[in-house]
Amino acid sequence: MKKFKIKFDREVCIGCQACTSVCDNWIRDGDKVKPKKLEISENELKSNKEAEDICPVNAIKIEK
Ligand code: SF4
């Protein structure tokens, strides 16, 4: 199955928690967040894409 890589820029993240509200791969980490997994399968793509789209500072990028 195809895998997708997530790139997360913690420096850019402002800790708004929007990603954690749309995708359970994203969890609170101190005053910011972290992904549980940096490599996701196709069936995890939709919710992680939502996290990518909702992030106001583009800290989340999914590589295809
Ligand atoms: S949506 Fe973006 S800025 Fe907000 S907590 Fe998630 S990664 Fe950080």
CSV table of C-alpha atoms and ligand atoms in Angstrom, one decimal:
chain,number,residue,atom,x,y,z
A,1,MET,CA,0.0,0.0,0.0
A,2,LYS,CA,1.2,3.5,-0.8
A,3,LYS,CA,2.7,5.5,2.0
A,4,PHE,CA,2.8,9.2,2.5
A,5,LYS,CA,5.3,11.2,4.5
A,6,ILE,CA,4.4,14.0,6.8
A,7,LYS,CA,6.7,17.0,7.3
A,8,PHE,CA,6.0,19.0,10.4
A,9,ASP,CA,7.6,22.3,11.1
A,10,ARG,CA,7.5,22.7,14.9
A,11,GLU,CA,9.1,26.1,14.8
A,12,VAL,CA,6.3,27.5,12.7
A,13,CYS,CA,3.5,25.8,14.7
A,14,ILE,CA,1.6,28.3,16.9
A,15,GLY,CA,-0.2,25.6,19.0
A,16,CYS,CA,-3.7,26.5,17.9
A,17,GLN,CA,-4.7,22.8,18.2
A,18,ALA,CA,-6.9,23.0,15.0
A,19,CYS,CA,-5.1,19.9,13.6
A,20,THR,CA,-5.9,17.9,16.8
A,21,SER,CA,-9.6,18.6,16.4
A,22,VAL,CA,-9.8,17.1,12.9
A,23,CYS,CA,-7.2,14.3,12.9
A,24,ASP,CA,-6.3,11.9,15.7
A,25,ASN,CA,-2.8,11.5,14.3
A,26,TRP,CA,-2.1,14.9,15.9
A,27,ILE,CA,-1.8,15.2,19.6
A,28,ARG,CA,-0.9,18.0,22.1
A,29,ASP,CA,2.8,18.2,22.9
A,30,GLY,CA,3.5,20.9,25.5
A,31,ASP,CA,2.3,24.2,24.0
A,32,LYS,CA,2.4,22.8,20.5
A,33,VAL,CA,1.5,19.5,18.8
A,34,LYS,CA,3.2,16.4,17.4
A,35,PRO,CA,2.2,13.7,15.0
A,36,LYS,CA,1.9,10.2,16.3
A,37,LYS,CA,3.2,8.9,13.0
A,38,LEU,CA,5.3,10.7,10.3
A,39,GLU,CA,4.5,8.0,7.8
A,40,ILE,CA,0.9,7.3,7.0
A,41,SER,CA,-1.0,4.9,4.8
A,42,GLU,CA,-3.6,5.8,2.2
A,43,ASN,CA,-6.6,5.4,4.6
A,44,GLU,CA,-5.0,7.9,7.0
A,45,LEU,CA,-4.5,10.4,4.3
A,46,LYS,CA,-7.9,12.1,4.4
A,47,SER,CA,-7.9,13.2,8.0
A,48,ASN,CA,-4.2,14.2,7.8
A,49,LYS,CA,-5.0,16.2,4.7
A,50,GLU,CA,-7.7,18.0,6.7
A,51,ALA,CA,-5.1,18.8,9.3
A,52,GLU,CA,-2.8,20.1,6.6
A,53,ASP,CA,-5.6,22.2,5.1
A,54,ILE,CA,-6.8,23.6,8.5
A,55,CYS,CA,-3.4,24.6,9.8
A,56,PRO,CA,-3.3,28.5,9.6
A,57,VAL,CA,0.5,28.6,9.3
A,58,ASN,CA,1.2,25.7,7.0
A,59,ALA,CA,3.3,23.8,9.5
A,60,ILE,CA,2.0,20.5,8.2
A,61,LYS,CA,2.9,19.2,4.8
A,62,ILE,CA,2.1,15.8,3.3
A,63,GLU,CA,4.4,14.5,0.6
A,64,LYS,CA,3.0,12.5,-2.2
B,1,SF4,S1,-3.0,23.5,13.1
B,1,SF4,FE1,-0.9,24.0,12.6
B,1,SF4,S2,-0.4,25.7,14.0
B,1,SF4,FE2,-2.3,24.8,14.8
B,1,SF4,S3,-1.4,23.3,16.3
B,1,SF4,FE3,-1.7,22.2,14.4
B,1,SF4,S4,0.3,22.3,13.4
B,1,SF4,FE4,0.3,23.8,15.0
